[in-house]
Amino acid sequence: QKLAMPSQSSKDLQSLGSQIIAEEKLKESSTRASILDFEHLFVQYFVEVTPLRRHRFCVTEAWLAQPSAEEVVKAWKEVLVEGLMSHRQLILQHWPELQLSKEALHSKLQKELVVQDELAGPKRRILFTLAPEQVCHRLIWALGDSIPAELALEDIGRRLQQRFPQSRIRCCDGLFWPHSVIRTLFFIATALLLFGLRCAALAAWAVYKADPPTPGKKKKVDLSGPSWEEYLDQFSARLILASSLAFFWLLYGIAAAFPLRSLHSPFKRDLGCLAAYSSTGTFLFRLVA
């Protein structure tokens, strides 16, 4: 009967082994999710087309003629191909034997690009989704190694704006636009950071104005106010609080600088992915690191 019953130590070893296996699987799944996140970089984009009124102070809803979805898609493809060809030297650094031509790129875009028309909806935009790990996606990835996607999207937006001056074209999200919860959280974090820095500065001034204890001299008990040590404790606590608020401010700043946050939530992406899209995010990410 004793041989049939497992000992308590063997049970503990089995439970410990199963716990280690579960932790390894969890680490492997999180690592794989991060890898997949990097694999899907530079896959989906948008073009928002907002009508402009004929006159600034026009009372009636007199809108100018707006471009159709087919015109926007055609112009987006042409601008993208022109951008790839203008930066072909950066792409050839990865594949020196590659031969690029506008005709070949247009042919690949026709096969690998999926377009979703949402101009008639409340968001007034068109979604562009590239096939992952295909030719166009790899070319844009190679270009993104040298140029942040934020700058490239702004350049595409400017070129599309020149082609459609009767509309307001937007291809990426900015740090302060559009309205979102992420932007609101960034403003709240900014206000809290300024308040924390002010409190730390006041505490530092109080430490500076207070008389520090003199070594070898008997300390006098002063009940009229805090002592120098108490002022120093308050300054240390406020400095720690301000440092924590600064860390949260940096994280919210990286999320708010994500140029495609209207498509994907920054909080579901790796920090490295967010930094790869934006020059502002890259700068803040370096501060965090």
Coordinates of C-alpha atoms in Angstrom, one line a residue:
Q1 CA 0.0 0.0 0.0
K2 CA 2.9 2.4 0.7
L3 CA 4.3 1.6 -2.7
A4 CA 1.0 2.4 -4.4
M5 CA 0.6 5.7 -2.8
P6 CA 2.9 8.4 -4.2
S7 CA 5.0 10.3 -1.7
Q8 CA 4.4 14.0 -1.0
S9 CA 7.8 14.9 -2.4
S10 CA 7.0 13.3 -5.7
K11 CA 3.8 15.2 -6.0
D12 CA 5.6 18.4 -5.3
L13 CA 8.1 17.6 -8.0
Q14 CA 5.4 16.8 -10.5
S15 CA 3.5 20.1 -9.7
L16 CA 6.8 22.0 -10.0
G17 CA 7.6 20.4 -13.3
S18 CA 4.1 21.2 -14.7
Q19 CA 4.4 24.8 -13.5
I20 CA 7.8 25.2 -15.3
I21 CA 6.4 23.7 -18.5
A22 CA 3.4 26.1 -18.3
E23 CA 5.7 29.1 -17.8
E24 CA 7.9 28.0 -20.7
K25 CA 4.8 27.7 -23.0
L26 CA 3.6 31.1 -21.8
K27 CA 7.0 32.7 -22.7
E28 CA 7.0 30.9 -26.0
S29 CA 3.5 32.1 -26.9
S30 CA 4.3 35.7 -25.9
T31 CA 7.6 35.6 -27.9
R32 CA 5.7 34.2 -30.9
A33 CA 3.0 36.9 -30.5
S34 CA 5.8 39.6 -30.5
I35 CA 7.3 38.0 -33.6
L36 CA 4.0 38.0 -35.4
D37 CA 3.5 41.6 -34.4
F38 CA 6.8 42.5 -36.1
E39 CA 5.8 40.4 -39.2
H40 CA 2.7 42.4 -39.6
L41 CA 4.4 45.8 -39.5
F42 CA 3.7 48.1 -42.4
V43 CA 0.7 46.0 -43.6
Q44 CA -2.4 48.1 -43.2
Y45 CA -2.8 51.8 -44.1
F46 CA -5.7 54.3 -44.5
V47 CA -6.6 57.4 -46.4
E48 CA -9.2 59.7 -44.9
V49 CA -11.1 61.9 -47.3
T50 CA -13.0 64.7 -45.7
P51 CA -15.0 67.2 -47.9
L52 CA -14.2 70.9 -47.9
R53 CA -16.7 73.6 -48.2
R54 CA -16.7 75.9 -51.1
H55 CA -16.2 79.0 -48.9
R56 CA -15.0 79.3 -45.3
F57 CA -18.1 81.1 -44.1
C58 CA -20.6 79.4 -46.4
V59 CA -23.9 78.8 -44.6
T60 CA -25.3 76.3 -47.0
E61 CA -23.9 72.8 -47.3
A62 CA -22.2 73.4 -50.6
W63 CA -19.5 70.8 -50.9
L64 CA -17.1 70.5 -53.8
A65 CA -17.1 67.4 -55.9
Q66 CA -15.3 64.7 -54.1
P67 CA -13.0 62.0 -55.6
S68 CA -14.3 58.5 -55.9
A69 CA -12.8 55.5 -54.2
E70 CA -11.3 54.3 -57.5
E71 CA -9.5 57.7 -58.0
V72 CA -8.1 57.6 -54.5
V73 CA -6.9 54.0 -54.8
K74 CA -5.3 54.7 -58.2
A75 CA -3.6 57.9 -56.9
W76 CA -2.4 56.0 -53.7
K77 CA -0.8 53.3 -55.8
E78 CA 0.9 55.8 -58.0
V79 CA 2.3 57.8 -55.1
L80 CA 3.4 54.6 -53.3
V81 CA 5.2 53.4 -56.4
E82 CA 6.9 56.8 -57.0
G83 CA 8.0 56.8 -53.3
L84 CA 9.5 53.3 -53.6
M85 CA 11.3 54.2 -56.8
S86 CA 12.7 57.5 -55.4
H87 CA 14.2 55.6 -52.5
R88 CA 15.3 52.6 -54.4
Q89 CA 18.9 52.9 -53.2
L90 CA 17.7 52.2 -49.6
I91 CA 15.9 49.1 -50.8
L92 CA 18.9 47.9 -52.9
Q93 CA 21.0 47.9 -49.7
H94 CA 19.0 44.8 -48.6
W95 CA 18.8 43.2 -52.1
P96 CA 21.5 44.5 -54.4
E97 CA 20.5 42.2 -57.2
L98 CA 16.9 43.3 -57.2
Q99 CA 15.6 45.0 -60.4
L100 CA 12.8 47.6 -59.7
S101 CA 10.5 49.0 -62.3
K102 CA 7.2 50.9 -62.0
E103 CA 5.4 48.3 -64.2
A104 CA 6.5 45.4 -62.0
L105 CA 5.5 47.3 -58.8
H106 CA 2.1 48.2 -60.2
S107 CA 1.6 44.5 -61.2
K108 CA 2.5 43.3 -57.7
L109 CA 0.3 45.9 -56.0
Q110 CA -2.6 44.7 -58.2
K111 CA -2.2 41.2 -56.9
E112 CA -1.1 41.8 -53.3
L113 CA -3.3 44.8 -52.2
V114 CA -6.8 44.5 -50.7
V115 CA -8.9 47.7 -50.7
Q116 CA -11.8 48.3 -48.4
D117 CA -14.0 51.3 -49.3
E118 CA -15.4 53.1 -46.2
L119 CA -15.9 56.5 -47.8
A120 CA -19.7 56.3 -47.4
G121 CA -19.3 55.5 -43.7
P122 CA -18.8 57.8 -40.8
K123 CA -15.0 57.5 -40.9
R124 CA -14.8 58.6 -44.6
R125 CA -11.7 56.5 -45.3
I126 CA -10.3 53.8 -47.5
L127 CA -8.3 50.9 -46.0
F128 CA -5.3 49.4 -47.8
T129 CA -4.1 46.0 -46.7
L130 CA -1.0 44.4 -48.1
A131 CA -0.4 40.6 -48.2
P132 CA 2.1 39.9 -45.4
E133 CA 5.5 38.6 -46.4
Q134 CA 5.0 39.3 -50.0
V135 CA 7.0 41.5 -52.4
C136 CA 5.4 44.9 -51.7
H137 CA 5.3 44.3 -48.0
R138 CA 9.0 43.4 -47.9
L139 CA 9.9 46.5 -50.0
I140 CA 8.0 48.8 -47.6
W141 CA 9.6 47.0 -44.6
A142 CA 13.1 47.6 -46.1
L143 CA 12.2 51.2 -46.6
G144 CA 10.9 51.5 -43.1
D145 CA 14.3 50.4 -41.7
S146 CA 15.7 53.8 -42.9
I147 CA 12.7 56.1 -43.0
P148 CA 10.0 56.1 -40.2
A149 CA 6.6 55.2 -41.5
E150 CA 5.3 58.5 -40.0
L151 CA 7.4 60.6 -42.4
A152 CA 6.5 58.4 -45.4
L153 CA 2.8 58.6 -44.6
E154 CA 3.0 62.4 -44.3
D155 CA 4.7 62.6 -47.6
I156 CA 2.0 60.4 -49.2
G157 CA -0.7 62.6 -47.6
R158 CA 0.9 65.8 -49.0
R159 CA 1.1 64.3 -52.5
L160 CA -2.5 63.1 -52.4
Q161 CA -3.6 66.5 -51.1
Q162 CA -2.0 68.1 -54.2
R163 CA -4.0 65.8 -56.4
F164 CA -7.3 66.3 -54.6
P165 CA -7.3 70.0 -53.3
Q166 CA -11.0 69.9 -53.0
S167 CA -10.7 67.5 -50.0
R168 CA -8.8 67.2 -46.8
I169 CA -6.6 64.2 -47.1
R170 CA -5.1 62.5 -44.0
C171 CA -3.0 59.3 -44.1
C172 CA -1.6 59.2 -40.6
D173 CA -2.5 60.2 -37.0
G174 CA -0.6 62.9 -35.2
L175 CA 0.3 63.4 -31.6
F176 CA -2.7 65.7 -31.0
W177 CA -5.1 64.6 -33.7
P178 CA -7.6 63.0 -34.1
H179 CA -9.5 63.0 -30.8
S180 CA -9.1 59.8 -28.9
V181 CA -8.9 58.3 -25.4
I182 CA -5.2 57.9 -25.9
R183 CA -4.7 61.6 -26.6
T184 CA -6.8 62.4 -23.5
L185 CA -4.7 60.1 -21.4
F186 CA -1.5 61.8 -22.7
F187 CA -2.8 65.2 -21.7
I188 CA -3.8 63.9 -18.3
A189 CA -0.4 62.4 -17.8
T190 CA 1.2 65.7 -18.9
A191 CA -0.8 67.7 -16.4
L192 CA 0.1 65.2 -13.6
L193 CA 3.8 65.3 -14.6
L194 CA 3.9 69.1 -14.4
F195 CA 2.1 69.0 -11.0
G196 CA 4.6 66.3 -9.8
L197 CA 7.6 68.3 -11.0
R198 CA 6.2 71.5 -9.3
C199 CA 5.8 69.6 -6.0
A200 CA 9.3 68.2 -6.3
A201 CA 10.7 71.7 -7.0
L202 CA 8.9 73.2 -4.0
A203 CA 10.2 70.4 -1.8
A204 CA 13.8 70.9 -3.1
W205 CA 13.5 74.7 -2.3
A206 CA 12.3 73.9 1.2
V207 CA 15.3 71.6 1.7
Y208 CA 17.6 74.3 0.4
K209 CA 16.1 77.0 2.7
A210 CA 16.1 74.8 5.9
D211 CA 19.2 74.7 8.1
P212 CA 20.9 71.3 7.9
P213 CA 22.2 69.8 11.2
T214 CA 25.8 70.6 12.1
P215 CA 28.0 67.6 12.9
G216 CA 29.1 67.6 16.5
K217 CA 26.6 70.1 17.6
K218 CA 23.6 69.2 19.8
K219 CA 20.4 69.2 17.9
K220 CA 17.7 71.6 19.0
V221 CA 14.1 70.4 19.0
D222 CA 12.0 72.8 17.0
L223 CA 8.3 72.2 17.0
S224 CA 7.4 75.2 14.9
G225 CA 7.8 73.3 11.7
P226 CA 9.4 70.2 10.0
S227 CA 13.0 69.5 10.5
W228 CA 15.7 69.3 7.8
E229 CA 15.4 65.5 7.7
E230 CA 11.6 65.7 7.3
Y231 CA 12.0 68.2 4.5
L232 CA 14.5 65.8 2.8
D233 CA 12.1 62.9 3.2
Q234 CA 9.3 64.9 1.6
F235 CA 11.6 65.8 -1.3
S236 CA 12.6 62.2 -1.8
A237 CA 9.0 61.0 -1.9
R238 CA 8.0 63.7 -4.3
L239 CA 11.0 63.0 -6.5
I240 CA 10.0 59.3 -6.7
L241 CA 6.4 60.3 -7.5
A242 CA 7.6 62.7 -10.3
S243 CA 9.8 60.0 -11.7
S244 CA 6.9 57.5 -11.9
L245 CA 4.7 60.1 -13.6
A246 CA 7.5 60.8 -16.1
F247 CA 7.7 57.1 -16.9
F248 CA 3.9 57.0 -17.5
W249 CA 4.1 60.2 -19.6
L250 CA 6.7 58.6 -21.8
L251 CA 4.6 55.5 -22.4
Y252 CA 1.5 57.5 -23.2
G253 CA 3.6 59.7 -25.4
I254 CA 4.8 56.7 -27.4
A255 CA 1.2 55.5 -27.7
A256 CA -0.1 58.9 -28.8
A257 CA 2.7 59.2 -31.4
F258 CA 1.7 56.0 -33.1
P259 CA 0.6 57.2 -36.6
L260 CA -2.0 54.4 -37.1
R261 CA -3.7 54.4 -33.8
S262 CA -7.1 54.9 -35.4
L263 CA -6.6 51.5 -37.0
H264 CA -4.8 49.5 -34.3
S265 CA -4.7 50.0 -30.5
P266 CA -1.1 50.9 -29.5
F267 CA -1.6 49.1 -26.2
K268 CA -1.9 45.8 -28.0
R269 CA 1.5 46.2 -29.7
D270 CA 5.1 45.9 -28.6
L271 CA 6.9 49.1 -27.7
G272 CA 9.5 48.3 -30.4
C273 CA 6.7 48.2 -33.0
L274 CA 5.4 51.6 -31.9
A275 CA 8.9 53.1 -32.0
A276 CA 9.5 51.7 -35.5
Y277 CA 6.5 53.7 -36.9
S278 CA 7.3 57.2 -35.6
S279 CA 10.3 59.4 -35.1
T280 CA 8.7 60.9 -32.0
G281 CA 8.1 57.4 -30.7
T282 CA 11.7 56.4 -31.4
F283 CA 13.0 59.4 -29.4
L284 CA 10.7 58.7 -26.5
F285 CA 11.6 55.0 -26.6
R286 CA 15.3 55.9 -26.3
L287 CA 14.5 57.9 -23.2
V288 CA 12.6 55.0 -21.7
A289 CA 15.5 52.6 -22.5

